Amino acid sequence: MKQIQVLTLEVNHKIKAIIPHVRFIDSEKTLEELYRIIGCDSIDLVRIEVDGKFFDIYCDDEFLLKEKPVPTLFLSDEQVLCGNLVFTTCDEEGKLGGVTEEDICKLIDFILVQTVKLHINLAK
């Protein structure tokens, strides 16, 4: 069983927090694992660029239909992702890949900056 390393942002309703996790998922059951982590029935994919590298974010495609969706990641004034998120990479052929330790550091820095922007927009 080959595993790939992913970064997740997960909503913890008990302590009202969004917590990053590094997880390992089975590369042969990737889709099942994504649905389980995200906790949804329909997945969407959003591609972002951070410091010249592209990352894929898997999220709940129907988060706006949920009662009280939790804003997780601000991408722009027009795009805010809600709920649990999974960050991966993708090769030229479209095959899902894992993230490296360096990728995780880049993504965490990006998430922190975007979190500040999210709070500024929510305060408006």
GROMACS .gro file of C-alpha atoms in nm:
model
  124
    1MET     CA    1   0.000   0.000   0.000
    2LYS     CA    2   0.155   0.326  -0.116
    3GLN     CA    3   0.065   0.637   0.077
    4ILE     CA    4   0.093   1.003  -0.013
    5GLN     CA    5   0.134   1.291   0.227
    6VAL     CA    6  -0.131   1.565   0.216
    7LEU     CA    7  -0.202   1.879   0.415
    8THR     CA    8  -0.554   1.929   0.545
    9LEU     CA    9  -0.741   2.216   0.707
   10GLU     CA   10  -1.010   2.065   0.926
   11VAL     CA   11  -1.294   2.234   1.111
   12ASN     CA   12  -1.321   2.132   1.476
   13HIS     CA   13  -1.671   2.234   1.585
   14LYS     CA   14  -1.614   2.140   1.950
   15ILE     CA   15  -1.338   2.394   2.006
   16LYS     CA   16  -1.447   2.623   1.721
   17ALA     CA   17  -1.114   2.611   1.539
   18ILE     CA   18  -0.966   2.531   1.200
   19ILE     CA   19  -0.668   2.302   1.246
   20PRO     CA   20  -0.402   2.205   0.990
   21HIS     CA   21  -0.300   1.838   0.982
   22VAL     CA   22  -0.043   1.643   0.786
   23ARG     CA   23  -0.205   1.315   0.686
   24PHE     CA   24  -0.108   1.013   0.484
   25ILE     CA   25  -0.371   0.870   0.250
   26ASP     CA   26  -0.375   0.544   0.058
   27SER     CA   27  -0.292   0.626  -0.305
   28GLU     CA   28  -0.509   0.338  -0.424
   29LYS     CA   29  -0.816   0.470  -0.237
   30THR     CA   30  -0.756   0.841  -0.288
   31LEU     CA   31  -1.111   0.938  -0.375
   32GLU     CA   32  -1.256   0.747  -0.080
   33GLU     CA   33  -1.003   0.911   0.151
   34LEU     CA   34  -1.082   1.260   0.017
   35TYR     CA   35  -1.457   1.211   0.072
   36ARG     CA   36  -1.390   1.081   0.424
   37ILE     CA   37  -1.161   1.370   0.525
   38ILE     CA   38  -1.378   1.640   0.366
   39GLY     CA   39  -1.702   1.481   0.487
   40CYS     CA   40  -1.908   1.546   0.177
   41ASP     CA   41  -2.101   1.390  -0.110
   42SER     CA   42  -1.952   1.595  -0.395
   43ILE     CA   43  -1.591   1.711  -0.428
   44ASP     CA   44  -1.467   2.019  -0.608
   45LEU     CA   45  -1.110   2.100  -0.708
   46VAL     CA   46  -0.953   2.445  -0.691
   47ARG     CA   47  -0.602   2.504  -0.823
   48ILE     CA   48  -0.385   2.771  -0.663
   49GLU     CA   49  -0.032   2.895  -0.723
   50VAL     CA   50   0.194   2.961  -0.426
   51ASP     CA   51   0.550   3.087  -0.484
   52GLY     CA   52   0.549   2.959  -0.842
   53LYS     CA   53   0.421   2.610  -0.760
   54PHE     CA   54   0.070   2.481  -0.827
   55PHE     CA   55  -0.136   2.303  -0.562
   56ASP     CA   56  -0.478   2.144  -0.577
   57ILE     CA   57  -0.731   2.203  -0.302
   58TYR     CA   58  -1.011   1.950  -0.269
   59CYS     CA   59  -1.324   2.083  -0.098
   60ASP     CA   60  -1.697   2.018  -0.057
   61ASP     CA   61  -1.865   2.123  -0.382
   62GLU     CA   62  -2.192   2.180  -0.196
   63PHE     CA   63  -2.066   2.372   0.108
   64LEU     CA   64  -2.299   2.662   0.035
   65LEU     CA   65  -2.596   2.428   0.076
   66LYS     CA   66  -2.488   2.332   0.429
   67GLU     CA   67  -2.633   2.494   0.736
   68LYS     CA   68  -2.387   2.752   0.869
   69PRO     CA   69  -2.085   2.680   0.644
   70VAL     CA   70  -1.755   2.758   0.817
   71PRO     CA   71  -1.523   2.981   0.609
   72THR     CA   72  -1.189   2.804   0.599
   73LEU     CA   73  -0.974   2.969   0.333
   74PHE     CA   74  -1.002   3.310   0.170
   75LEU     CA   75  -0.874   3.308  -0.189
   76SER     CA   76  -1.022   3.634  -0.319
   77ASP     CA   77  -1.316   3.868  -0.265
   78GLU     CA   78  -1.517   3.635  -0.489
   79GLN     CA   79  -1.386   3.301  -0.362
   80VAL     CA   80  -1.390   3.171  -0.007
   81LEU     CA   81  -1.371   2.797   0.059
   82CYS     CA   82  -1.563   2.647   0.349
   83GLY     CA   83  -1.536   2.326   0.547
   84ASN     CA   84  -1.255   2.072   0.547
   85LEU     CA   85  -0.989   2.112   0.276
   86VAL     CA   86  -0.721   1.878   0.140
   87PHE     CA   87  -0.408   2.017  -0.030
   88THR     CA   88  -0.218   1.804  -0.283
   89THR     CA   89   0.002   1.842  -0.589
   90CYS     CA   90  -0.065   1.727  -0.943
   91ASP     CA   91   0.175   1.617  -1.217
   92GLU     CA   92   0.160   1.709  -1.587
   93GLU     CA   93  -0.066   1.411  -1.662
   94GLY     CA   94  -0.316   1.508  -1.394
   95LYS     CA   95  -0.212   1.241  -1.145
   96LEU     CA   96  -0.262   1.341  -0.784
   97GLY     CA   97   0.058   1.365  -0.582
   98GLY     CA   98   0.158   1.432  -0.226
   99VAL     CA   99   0.309   1.741  -0.069
  100THR     CA  100   0.666   1.769   0.058
  101GLU     CA  101   0.780   1.924   0.384
  102GLU     CA  102   0.884   2.233   0.185
  103ASP     CA  103   0.537   2.246   0.025
  104ILE     CA  104   0.375   2.226   0.368
  105CYS     CA  105   0.579   2.524   0.491
  106LYS     CA  106   0.481   2.727   0.181
  107LEU     CA  107   0.116   2.633   0.221
  108ILE     CA  108   0.105   2.713   0.593
  109ASP     CA  109   0.256   3.057   0.524
  110PHE     CA  110  -0.001   3.111   0.247
  111ILE     CA  111  -0.287   2.997   0.472
  112LEU     CA  112  -0.179   3.236   0.751
  113VAL     CA  113  -0.171   3.534   0.514
  114GLN     CA  114  -0.508   3.436   0.367
  115THR     CA  115  -0.654   3.393   0.718
  116VAL     CA  116  -0.569   3.754   0.800
  117LYS     CA  117  -0.737   3.863   0.475
  118LEU     CA  118  -1.043   3.650   0.562
  119HIS     CA  119  -1.079   3.815   0.903
  120ILE     CA  120  -1.041   4.161   0.752
  121ASN     CA  121  -1.317   4.084   0.500
  122LEU     CA  122  -1.548   3.933   0.765
  123ALA     CA  123  -1.504   4.246   0.976
  124LYS     CA  124  -1.624   4.473   0.690
   0.00000   0.00000   0.00000
